C-alpha positions as a LaTeX table, in Angstrom:
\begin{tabular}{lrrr}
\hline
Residue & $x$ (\AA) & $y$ (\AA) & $z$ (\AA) \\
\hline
Unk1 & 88.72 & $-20.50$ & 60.08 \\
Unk2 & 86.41 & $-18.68$ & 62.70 \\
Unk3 & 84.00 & $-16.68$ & 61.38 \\
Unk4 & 81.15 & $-16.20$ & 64.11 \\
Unk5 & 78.69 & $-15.27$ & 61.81 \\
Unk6 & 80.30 & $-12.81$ & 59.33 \\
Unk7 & 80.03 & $-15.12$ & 56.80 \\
Unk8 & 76.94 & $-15.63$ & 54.89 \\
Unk9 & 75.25 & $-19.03$ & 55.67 \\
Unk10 & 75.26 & $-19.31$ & 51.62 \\
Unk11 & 78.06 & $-18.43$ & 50.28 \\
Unk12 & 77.39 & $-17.35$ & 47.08 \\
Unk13 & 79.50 & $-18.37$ & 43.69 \\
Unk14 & 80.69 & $-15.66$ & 41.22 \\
Unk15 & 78.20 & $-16.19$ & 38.72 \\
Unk16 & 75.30 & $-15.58$ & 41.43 \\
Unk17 & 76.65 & $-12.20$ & 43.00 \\
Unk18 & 78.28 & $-10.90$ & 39.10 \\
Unk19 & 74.15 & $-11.07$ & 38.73 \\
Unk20 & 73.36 & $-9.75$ & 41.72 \\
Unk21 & 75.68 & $-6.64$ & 41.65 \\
Unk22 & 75.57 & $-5.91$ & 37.63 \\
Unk23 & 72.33 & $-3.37$ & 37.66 \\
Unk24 & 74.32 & $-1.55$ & 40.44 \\
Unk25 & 77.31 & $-1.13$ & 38.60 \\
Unk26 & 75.12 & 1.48 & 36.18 \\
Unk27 & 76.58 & 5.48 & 36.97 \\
Unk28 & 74.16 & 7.83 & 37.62 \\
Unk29 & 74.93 & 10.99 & 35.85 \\
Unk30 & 71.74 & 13.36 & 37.90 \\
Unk31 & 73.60 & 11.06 & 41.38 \\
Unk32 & 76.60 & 11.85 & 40.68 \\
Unk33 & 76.16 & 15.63 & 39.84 \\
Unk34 & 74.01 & 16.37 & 42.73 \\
Unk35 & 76.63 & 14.60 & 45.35 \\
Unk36 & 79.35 & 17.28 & 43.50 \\
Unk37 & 77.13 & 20.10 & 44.32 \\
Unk38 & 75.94 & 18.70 & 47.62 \\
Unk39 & 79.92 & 17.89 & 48.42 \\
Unk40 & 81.73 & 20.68 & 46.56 \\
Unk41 & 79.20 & 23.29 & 47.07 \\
Unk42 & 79.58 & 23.14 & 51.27 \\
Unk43 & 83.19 & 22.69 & 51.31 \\
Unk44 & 83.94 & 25.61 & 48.99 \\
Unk45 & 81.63 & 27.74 & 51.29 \\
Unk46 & 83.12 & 26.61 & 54.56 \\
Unk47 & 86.21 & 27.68 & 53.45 \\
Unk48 & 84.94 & 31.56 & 52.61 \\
Unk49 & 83.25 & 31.43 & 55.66 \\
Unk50 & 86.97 & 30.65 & 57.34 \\
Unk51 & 87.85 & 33.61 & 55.57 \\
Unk52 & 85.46 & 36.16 & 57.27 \\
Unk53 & 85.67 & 34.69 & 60.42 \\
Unk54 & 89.15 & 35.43 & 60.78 \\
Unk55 & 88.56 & 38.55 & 62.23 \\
Unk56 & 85.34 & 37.15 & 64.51 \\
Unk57 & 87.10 & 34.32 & 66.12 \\
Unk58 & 90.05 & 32.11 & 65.56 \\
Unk59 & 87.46 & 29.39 & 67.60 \\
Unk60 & 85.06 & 29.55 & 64.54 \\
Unk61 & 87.03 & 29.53 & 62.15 \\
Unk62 & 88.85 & 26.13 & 63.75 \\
Unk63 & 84.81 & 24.75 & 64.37 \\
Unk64 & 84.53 & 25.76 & 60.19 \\
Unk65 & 88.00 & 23.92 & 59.34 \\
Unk66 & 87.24 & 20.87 & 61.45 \\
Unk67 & 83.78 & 20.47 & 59.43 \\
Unk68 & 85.64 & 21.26 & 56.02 \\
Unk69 & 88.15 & 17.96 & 57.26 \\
Unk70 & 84.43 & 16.30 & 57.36 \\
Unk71 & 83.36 & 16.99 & 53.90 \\
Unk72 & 86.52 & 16.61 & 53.03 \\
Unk73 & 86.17 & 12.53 & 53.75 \\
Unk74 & 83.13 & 12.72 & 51.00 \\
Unk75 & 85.20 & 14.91 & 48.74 \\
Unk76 & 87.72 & 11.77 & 48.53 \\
Unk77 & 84.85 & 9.04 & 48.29 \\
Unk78 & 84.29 & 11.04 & 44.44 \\
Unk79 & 87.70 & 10.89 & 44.32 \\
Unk80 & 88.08 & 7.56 & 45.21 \\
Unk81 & 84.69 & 6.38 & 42.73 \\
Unk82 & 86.81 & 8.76 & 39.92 \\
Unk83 & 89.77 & 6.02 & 40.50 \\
Unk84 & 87.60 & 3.30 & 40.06 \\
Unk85 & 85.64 & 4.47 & 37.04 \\
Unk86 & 82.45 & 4.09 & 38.71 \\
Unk87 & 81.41 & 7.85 & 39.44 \\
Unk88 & 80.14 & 8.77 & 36.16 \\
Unk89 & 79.62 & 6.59 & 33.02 \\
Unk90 & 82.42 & 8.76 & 31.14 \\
Unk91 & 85.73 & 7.59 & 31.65 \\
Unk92 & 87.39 & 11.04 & 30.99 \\
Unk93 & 84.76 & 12.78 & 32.95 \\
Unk94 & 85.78 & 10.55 & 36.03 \\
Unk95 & 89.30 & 11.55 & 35.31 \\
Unk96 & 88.72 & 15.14 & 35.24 \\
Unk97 & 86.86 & 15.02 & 38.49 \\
Unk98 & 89.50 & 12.55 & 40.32 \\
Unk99 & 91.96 & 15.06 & 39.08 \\
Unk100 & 90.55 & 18.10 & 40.47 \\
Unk101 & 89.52 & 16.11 & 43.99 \\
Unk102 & 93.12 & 15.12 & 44.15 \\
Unk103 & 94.34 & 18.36 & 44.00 \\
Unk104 & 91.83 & 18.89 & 47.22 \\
Unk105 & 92.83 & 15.32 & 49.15 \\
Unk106 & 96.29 & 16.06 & 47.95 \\
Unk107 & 96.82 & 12.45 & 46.39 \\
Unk108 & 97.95 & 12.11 & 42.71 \\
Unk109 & 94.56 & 10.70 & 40.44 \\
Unk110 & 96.62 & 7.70 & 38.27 \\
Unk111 & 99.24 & 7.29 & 40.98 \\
Unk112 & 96.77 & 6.19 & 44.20 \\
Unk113 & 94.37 & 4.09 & 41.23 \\
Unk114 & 97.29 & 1.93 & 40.37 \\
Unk115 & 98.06 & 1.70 & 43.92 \\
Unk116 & 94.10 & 1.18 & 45.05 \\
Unk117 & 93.77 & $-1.65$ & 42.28 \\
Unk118 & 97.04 & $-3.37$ & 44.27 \\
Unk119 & 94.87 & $-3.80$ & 47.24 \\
Unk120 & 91.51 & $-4.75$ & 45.78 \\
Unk121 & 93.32 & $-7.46$ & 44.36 \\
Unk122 & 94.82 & $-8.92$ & 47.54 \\
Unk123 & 92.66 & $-8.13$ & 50.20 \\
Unk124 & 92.78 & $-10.70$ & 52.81 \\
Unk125 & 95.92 & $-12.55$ & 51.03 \\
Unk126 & 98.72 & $-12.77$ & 53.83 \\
Unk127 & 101.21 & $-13.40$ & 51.05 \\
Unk128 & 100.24 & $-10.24$ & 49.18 \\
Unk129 & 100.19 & $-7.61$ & 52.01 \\
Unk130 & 102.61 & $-4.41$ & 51.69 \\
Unk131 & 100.66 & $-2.23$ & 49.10 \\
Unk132 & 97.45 & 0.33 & 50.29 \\
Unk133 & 97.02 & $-1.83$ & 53.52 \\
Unk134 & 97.56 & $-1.21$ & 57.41 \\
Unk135 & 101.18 & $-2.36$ & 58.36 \\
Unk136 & 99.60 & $-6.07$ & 59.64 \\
Unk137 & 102.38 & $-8.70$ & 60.96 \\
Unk138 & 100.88 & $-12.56$ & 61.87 \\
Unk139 & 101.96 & $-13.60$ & 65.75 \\
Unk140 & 104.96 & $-15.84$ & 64.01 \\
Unk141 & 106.26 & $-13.02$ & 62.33 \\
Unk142 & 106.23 & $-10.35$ & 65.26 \\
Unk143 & 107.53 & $-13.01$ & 67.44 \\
Unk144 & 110.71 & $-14.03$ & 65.21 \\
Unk145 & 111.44 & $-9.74$ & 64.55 \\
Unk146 & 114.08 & $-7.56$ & 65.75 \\
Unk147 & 113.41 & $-5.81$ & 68.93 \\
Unk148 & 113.91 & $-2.50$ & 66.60 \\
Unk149 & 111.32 & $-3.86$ & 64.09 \\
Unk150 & 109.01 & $-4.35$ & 66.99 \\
Unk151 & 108.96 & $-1.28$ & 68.18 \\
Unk152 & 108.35 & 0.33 & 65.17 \\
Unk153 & 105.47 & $-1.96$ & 64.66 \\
Unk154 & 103.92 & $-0.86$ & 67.72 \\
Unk155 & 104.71 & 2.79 & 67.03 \\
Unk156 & 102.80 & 2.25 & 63.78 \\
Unk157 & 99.92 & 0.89 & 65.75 \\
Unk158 & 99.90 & 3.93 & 68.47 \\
Unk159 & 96.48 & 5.11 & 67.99 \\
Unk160 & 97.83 & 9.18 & 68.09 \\
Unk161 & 100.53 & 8.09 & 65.72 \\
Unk162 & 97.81 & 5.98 & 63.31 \\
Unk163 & 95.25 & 8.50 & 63.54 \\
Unk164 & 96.98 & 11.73 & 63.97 \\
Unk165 & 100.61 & 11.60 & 62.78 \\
Unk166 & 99.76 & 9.07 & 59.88 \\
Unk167 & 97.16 & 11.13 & 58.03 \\
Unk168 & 99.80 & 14.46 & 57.44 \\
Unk169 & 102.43 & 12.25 & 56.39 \\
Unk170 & 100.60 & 10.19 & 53.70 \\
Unk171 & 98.79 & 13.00 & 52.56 \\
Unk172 & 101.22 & 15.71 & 53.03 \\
Unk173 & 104.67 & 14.22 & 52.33 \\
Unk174 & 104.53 & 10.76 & 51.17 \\
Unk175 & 102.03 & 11.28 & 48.56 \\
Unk176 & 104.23 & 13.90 & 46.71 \\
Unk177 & 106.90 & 11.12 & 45.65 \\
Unk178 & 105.90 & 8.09 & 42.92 \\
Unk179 & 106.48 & 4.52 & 44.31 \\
Unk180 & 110.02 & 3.27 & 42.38 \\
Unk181 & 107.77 & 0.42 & 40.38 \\
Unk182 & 105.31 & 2.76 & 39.16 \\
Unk183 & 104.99 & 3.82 & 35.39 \\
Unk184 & 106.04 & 6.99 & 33.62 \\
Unk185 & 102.55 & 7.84 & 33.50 \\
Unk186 & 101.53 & 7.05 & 37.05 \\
Unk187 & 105.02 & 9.02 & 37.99 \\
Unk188 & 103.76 & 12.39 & 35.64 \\
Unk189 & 100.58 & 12.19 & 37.82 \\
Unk190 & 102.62 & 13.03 & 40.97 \\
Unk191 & 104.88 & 15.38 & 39.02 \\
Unk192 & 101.65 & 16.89 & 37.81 \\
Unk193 & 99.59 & 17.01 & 41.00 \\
Unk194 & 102.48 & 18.52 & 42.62 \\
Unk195 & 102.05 & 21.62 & 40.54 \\
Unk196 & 98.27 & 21.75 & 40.52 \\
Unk197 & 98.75 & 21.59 & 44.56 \\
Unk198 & 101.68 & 24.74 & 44.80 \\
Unk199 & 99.20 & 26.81 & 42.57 \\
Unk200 & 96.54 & 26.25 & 44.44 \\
Unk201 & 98.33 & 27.09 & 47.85 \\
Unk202 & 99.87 & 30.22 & 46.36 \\
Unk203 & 96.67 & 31.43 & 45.35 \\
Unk204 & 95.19 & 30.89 & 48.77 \\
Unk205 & 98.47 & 32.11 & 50.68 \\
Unk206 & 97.98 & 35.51 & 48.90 \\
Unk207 & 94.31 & 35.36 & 50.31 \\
Unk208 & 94.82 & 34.31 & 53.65 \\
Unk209 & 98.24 & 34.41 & 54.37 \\
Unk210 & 100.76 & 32.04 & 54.49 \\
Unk211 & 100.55 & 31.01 & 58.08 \\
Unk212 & 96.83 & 31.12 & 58.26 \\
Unk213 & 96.15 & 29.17 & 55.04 \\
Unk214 & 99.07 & 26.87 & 56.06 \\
Unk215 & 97.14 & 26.12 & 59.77 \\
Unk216 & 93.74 & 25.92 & 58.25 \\
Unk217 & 94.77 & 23.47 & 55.45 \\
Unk218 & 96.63 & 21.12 & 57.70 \\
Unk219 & 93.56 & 21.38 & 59.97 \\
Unk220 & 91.42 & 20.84 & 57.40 \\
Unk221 & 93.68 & 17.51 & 55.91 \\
Unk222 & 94.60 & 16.04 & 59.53 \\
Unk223 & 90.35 & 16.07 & 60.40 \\
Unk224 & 89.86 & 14.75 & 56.93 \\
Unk225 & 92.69 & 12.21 & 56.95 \\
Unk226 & 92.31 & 11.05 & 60.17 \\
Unk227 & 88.62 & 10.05 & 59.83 \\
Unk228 & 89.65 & 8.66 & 56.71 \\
Unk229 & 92.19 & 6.44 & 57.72 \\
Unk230 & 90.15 & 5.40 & 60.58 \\
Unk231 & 87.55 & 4.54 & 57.93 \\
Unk232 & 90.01 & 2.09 & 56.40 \\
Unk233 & 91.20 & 0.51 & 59.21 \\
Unk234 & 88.13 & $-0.32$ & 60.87 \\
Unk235 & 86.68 & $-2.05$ & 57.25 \\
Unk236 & 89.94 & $-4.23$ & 57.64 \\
Unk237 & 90.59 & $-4.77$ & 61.28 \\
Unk238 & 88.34 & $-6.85$ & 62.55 \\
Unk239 & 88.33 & $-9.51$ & 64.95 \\
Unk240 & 87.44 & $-12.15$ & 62.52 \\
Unk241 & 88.53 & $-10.40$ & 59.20 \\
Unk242 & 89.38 & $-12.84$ & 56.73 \\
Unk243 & 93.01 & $-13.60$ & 55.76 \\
Unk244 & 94.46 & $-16.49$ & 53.96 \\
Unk245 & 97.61 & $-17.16$ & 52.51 \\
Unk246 & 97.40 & $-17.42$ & 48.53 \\
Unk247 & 96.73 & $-21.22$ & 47.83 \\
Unk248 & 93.32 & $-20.78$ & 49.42 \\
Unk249 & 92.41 & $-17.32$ & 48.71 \\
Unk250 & 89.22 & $-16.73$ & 47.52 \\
Unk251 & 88.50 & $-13.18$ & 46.38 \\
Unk252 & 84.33 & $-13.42$ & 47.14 \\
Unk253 & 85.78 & $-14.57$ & 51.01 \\
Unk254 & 87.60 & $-12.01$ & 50.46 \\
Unk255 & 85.18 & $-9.21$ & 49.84 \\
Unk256 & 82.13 & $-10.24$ & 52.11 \\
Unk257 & 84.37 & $-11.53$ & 54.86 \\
Unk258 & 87.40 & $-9.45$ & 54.97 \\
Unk259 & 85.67 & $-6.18$ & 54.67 \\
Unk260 & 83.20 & $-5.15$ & 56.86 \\
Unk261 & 80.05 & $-3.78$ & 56.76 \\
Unk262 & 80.47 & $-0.35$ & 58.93 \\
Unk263 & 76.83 & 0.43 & 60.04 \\
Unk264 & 77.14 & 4.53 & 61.11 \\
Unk265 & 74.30 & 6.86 & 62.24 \\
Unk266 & 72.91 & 8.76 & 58.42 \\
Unk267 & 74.53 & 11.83 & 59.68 \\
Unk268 & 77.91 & 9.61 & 59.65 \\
Unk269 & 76.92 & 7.39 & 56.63 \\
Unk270 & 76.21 & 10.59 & 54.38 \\
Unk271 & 79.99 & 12.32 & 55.42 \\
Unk272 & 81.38 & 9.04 & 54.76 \\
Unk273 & 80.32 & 8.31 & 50.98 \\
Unk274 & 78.35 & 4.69 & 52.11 \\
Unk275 & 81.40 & 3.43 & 51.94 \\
Unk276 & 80.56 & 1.82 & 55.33 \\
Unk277 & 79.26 & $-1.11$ & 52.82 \\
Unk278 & 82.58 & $-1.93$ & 52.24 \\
Unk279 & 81.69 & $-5.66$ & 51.70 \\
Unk280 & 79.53 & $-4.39$ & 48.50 \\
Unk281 & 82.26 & $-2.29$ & 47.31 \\
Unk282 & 85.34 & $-4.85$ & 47.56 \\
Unk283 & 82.78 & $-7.82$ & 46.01 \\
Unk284 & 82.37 & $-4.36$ & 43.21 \\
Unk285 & 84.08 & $-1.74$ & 42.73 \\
Unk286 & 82.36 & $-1.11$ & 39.66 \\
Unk287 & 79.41 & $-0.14$ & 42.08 \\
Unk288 & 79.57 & 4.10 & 42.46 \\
Unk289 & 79.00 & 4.93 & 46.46 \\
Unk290 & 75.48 & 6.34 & 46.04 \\
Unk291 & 74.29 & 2.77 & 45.06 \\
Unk292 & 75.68 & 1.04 & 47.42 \\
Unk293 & 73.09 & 0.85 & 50.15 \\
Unk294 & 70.72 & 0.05 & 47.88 \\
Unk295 & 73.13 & $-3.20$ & 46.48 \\
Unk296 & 73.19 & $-4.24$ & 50.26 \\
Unk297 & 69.69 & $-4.27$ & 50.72 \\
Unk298 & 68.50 & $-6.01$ & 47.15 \\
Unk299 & 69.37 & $-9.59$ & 48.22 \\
Unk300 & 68.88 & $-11.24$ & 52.16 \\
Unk301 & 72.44 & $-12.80$ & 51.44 \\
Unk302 & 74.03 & $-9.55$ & 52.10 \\
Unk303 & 72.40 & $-9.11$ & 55.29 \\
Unk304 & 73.21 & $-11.68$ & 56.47 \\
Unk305 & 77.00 & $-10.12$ & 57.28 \\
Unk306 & 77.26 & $-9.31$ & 60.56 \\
Unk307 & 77.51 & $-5.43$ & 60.79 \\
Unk308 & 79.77 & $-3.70$ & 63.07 \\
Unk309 & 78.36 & $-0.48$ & 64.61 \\
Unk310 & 80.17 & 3.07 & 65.99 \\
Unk311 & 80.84 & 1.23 & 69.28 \\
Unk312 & 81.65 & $-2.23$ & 68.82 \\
Unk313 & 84.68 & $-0.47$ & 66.20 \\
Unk314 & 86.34 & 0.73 & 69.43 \\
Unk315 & 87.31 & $-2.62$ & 69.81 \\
Unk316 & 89.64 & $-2.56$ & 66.96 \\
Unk317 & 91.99 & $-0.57$ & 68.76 \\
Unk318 & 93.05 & $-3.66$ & 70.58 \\
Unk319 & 93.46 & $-6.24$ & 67.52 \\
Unk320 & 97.21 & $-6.08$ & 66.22 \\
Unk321 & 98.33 & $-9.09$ & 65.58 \\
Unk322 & 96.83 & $-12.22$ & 62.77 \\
Unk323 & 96.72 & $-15.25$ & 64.29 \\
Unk324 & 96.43 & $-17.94$ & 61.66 \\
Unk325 & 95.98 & $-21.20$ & 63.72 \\
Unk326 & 93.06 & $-19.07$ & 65.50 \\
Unk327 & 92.85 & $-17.46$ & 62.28 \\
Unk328 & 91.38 & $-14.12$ & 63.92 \\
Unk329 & 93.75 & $-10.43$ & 64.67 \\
Unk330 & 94.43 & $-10.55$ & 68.29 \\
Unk331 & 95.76 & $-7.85$ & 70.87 \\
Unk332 & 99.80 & $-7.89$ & 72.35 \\
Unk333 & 97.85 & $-8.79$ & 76.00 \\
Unk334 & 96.39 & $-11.88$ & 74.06 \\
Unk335 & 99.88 & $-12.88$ & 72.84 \\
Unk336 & 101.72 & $-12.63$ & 75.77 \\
Unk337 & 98.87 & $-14.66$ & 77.67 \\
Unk338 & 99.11 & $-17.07$ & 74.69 \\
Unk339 & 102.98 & $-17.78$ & 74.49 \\
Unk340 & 102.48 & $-18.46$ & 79.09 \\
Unk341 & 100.55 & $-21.04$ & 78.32 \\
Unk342 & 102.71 & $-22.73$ & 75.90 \\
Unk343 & 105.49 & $-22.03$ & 77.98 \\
Unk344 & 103.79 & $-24.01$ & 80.85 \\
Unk345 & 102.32 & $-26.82$ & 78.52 \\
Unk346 & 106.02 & $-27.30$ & 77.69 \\
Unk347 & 107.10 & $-27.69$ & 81.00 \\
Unk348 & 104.30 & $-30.01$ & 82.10 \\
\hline
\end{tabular}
């Protein structure tokens, strides 16, 4: 397996990083309330400030919803902590607040945590994909589909259908309907969320008007959801993420080499929760988002992963395909060069 230096040059064992990691995993309650009112606070006021600039210009009020879709990323980060139980030491605190951050990122609290656990669990595992992941087919696979089931691979890889058709579906639509396998209680959450979500968008209808509140939300969620998914995809699609098919799995590998370590300008880091350190979090997720920075720089072994910056992400935009005997994602260009040369071995 290539690495090219995202891997630690000591690997460590379980018992060294549980030790590492464990005074990190401690909520801060004075954190965790200040990055509500330093989260909430903003986006609540954007969105009055939408409201009087109705009648200034439609211009600023788009410039306000676009940086509501940016708090909006942090917004989910609590949310996303509240899932994990890592926000605040209080496990029904944590559920109030993932509840009422739902209702604002539109995804239902128990619902997306049973789903969320699926993929911290198989990260990385090519037997295991299918559940909170980027659609991700090896070379084999793609090669041996339908020409249908191609092409709606590489529809689902289109950049403006990834980053801007993508986001309103899963957040809009496909979020308001439980997953068939999911429990009654994970099932109530969507049933539940649904109805927190209509009252909400009455209310706000009867203040802004259906149209307007309709185009500022989806504004607001397809800034918000795009960055967000963008997030994702760049802490998992990497040239040489790790992915291993479940006989040699190995969930540290997993976490330090299979998610990446984002490293954003502060402006960036702050919108985005930390969770650039997405190697910390996935080795963690007992680890809240306001301590992660401060995880990654406690021990030299973290370092030691090979960050990718703002620019070098752009790159990702050409990986689509896992190659497990190069065990690395490569681009279609790659492939087709790839499958030449075998053609002309073979005929040599």
């Amino acid at each position: 397996m290539s690495s090219k230096g995202t891997e630690p040059k000591n690997s460590p064992g379980v018992t060294v990083w549980k030790a590492l990691v464990l005074k990190y995993q401690q909520p801060s309650r004075w954190r965790a309330t200040w990055q509500l009112v330093n989260t909430l606070g903003p986006y609540v006021l954007l969105w009055c400030l939408m409201y009087l600039s109705l009648s200034w210009s439609w211009w600023l009020t788009l410039l306000f919803a676009i940086l509501a879709g940016m708090f909006l990323v942090r917004i989910f980060i609590i949310f996303h902590d509240c899932g994990h139980g890592s926000f605040f030491k209080s496990r029904r605190v944590n559920d109030v607040v993932g509840f009422i951050t739902g209702v604002l990122t539109l995804t239902p609290y128990y619902h997306w945590r049973w789903e969320h656990s699926i993929h911290h669990a198989s990260a990385g595992a090519l037997d295991r994909r299918g559940v909170g992941d980027v659609w991700t087919m090896t070379v084999e696979e793609y090669l041996k589909s339908s020409r249908w089931k191609r092409f709606a691979y590489r529809l689902a890889r289109n950049p403006f259908v990834l980053f801007g058709i993508a986001p309103l579906y899963l957040f809009v639509i496909a979020q308001r309907f439980p997953a068939p396998n999911s429990s009654p209680r994970d099932r109530r959450s969507v049933h539940w969320m649904n109805l927190a979500i209509l009252s909400v968008a009455i209310v706000m209808s009867w203040i802004f008007g259906l149209t307007t509140y309709l185009l500022l939300h989806l504004t607001v969620e397809m800034v918000g959801g795009a960055i967000g998914i963008w997030m994702f995809y760049v802490q998992h699609q990497f040239e040489d993420v790790y992915w291993e098919r479940d006989e040699k799995w190995d969930f540290t590998r997993a976490a330090l080499q299979g998610s990446s370590f984002y490293k954003l300008p502060r402006i960036l880091q702050w919108f985005s929760g930390n969770i650039g350190f997405h190697h910390i979090h996935h080795l963690s997720s007992r680890i809240p988002n306001y301590n992660l920075q401060r995880c990654h720089e406690a021990d030299p072994m973290f370092q030691q992963i090979k960050p990718i910056t703002l620019v070098s992400s752009l790159r990702s935009l050409t990986f689509r395909l896992w190659d497990e005997q190069k065990g690395k994602l490569i681009g279609f260009r790659q492939m087709r060069k790839m499958r030449k040369q075998d053609k002309f071995s073979h005929d040599d």
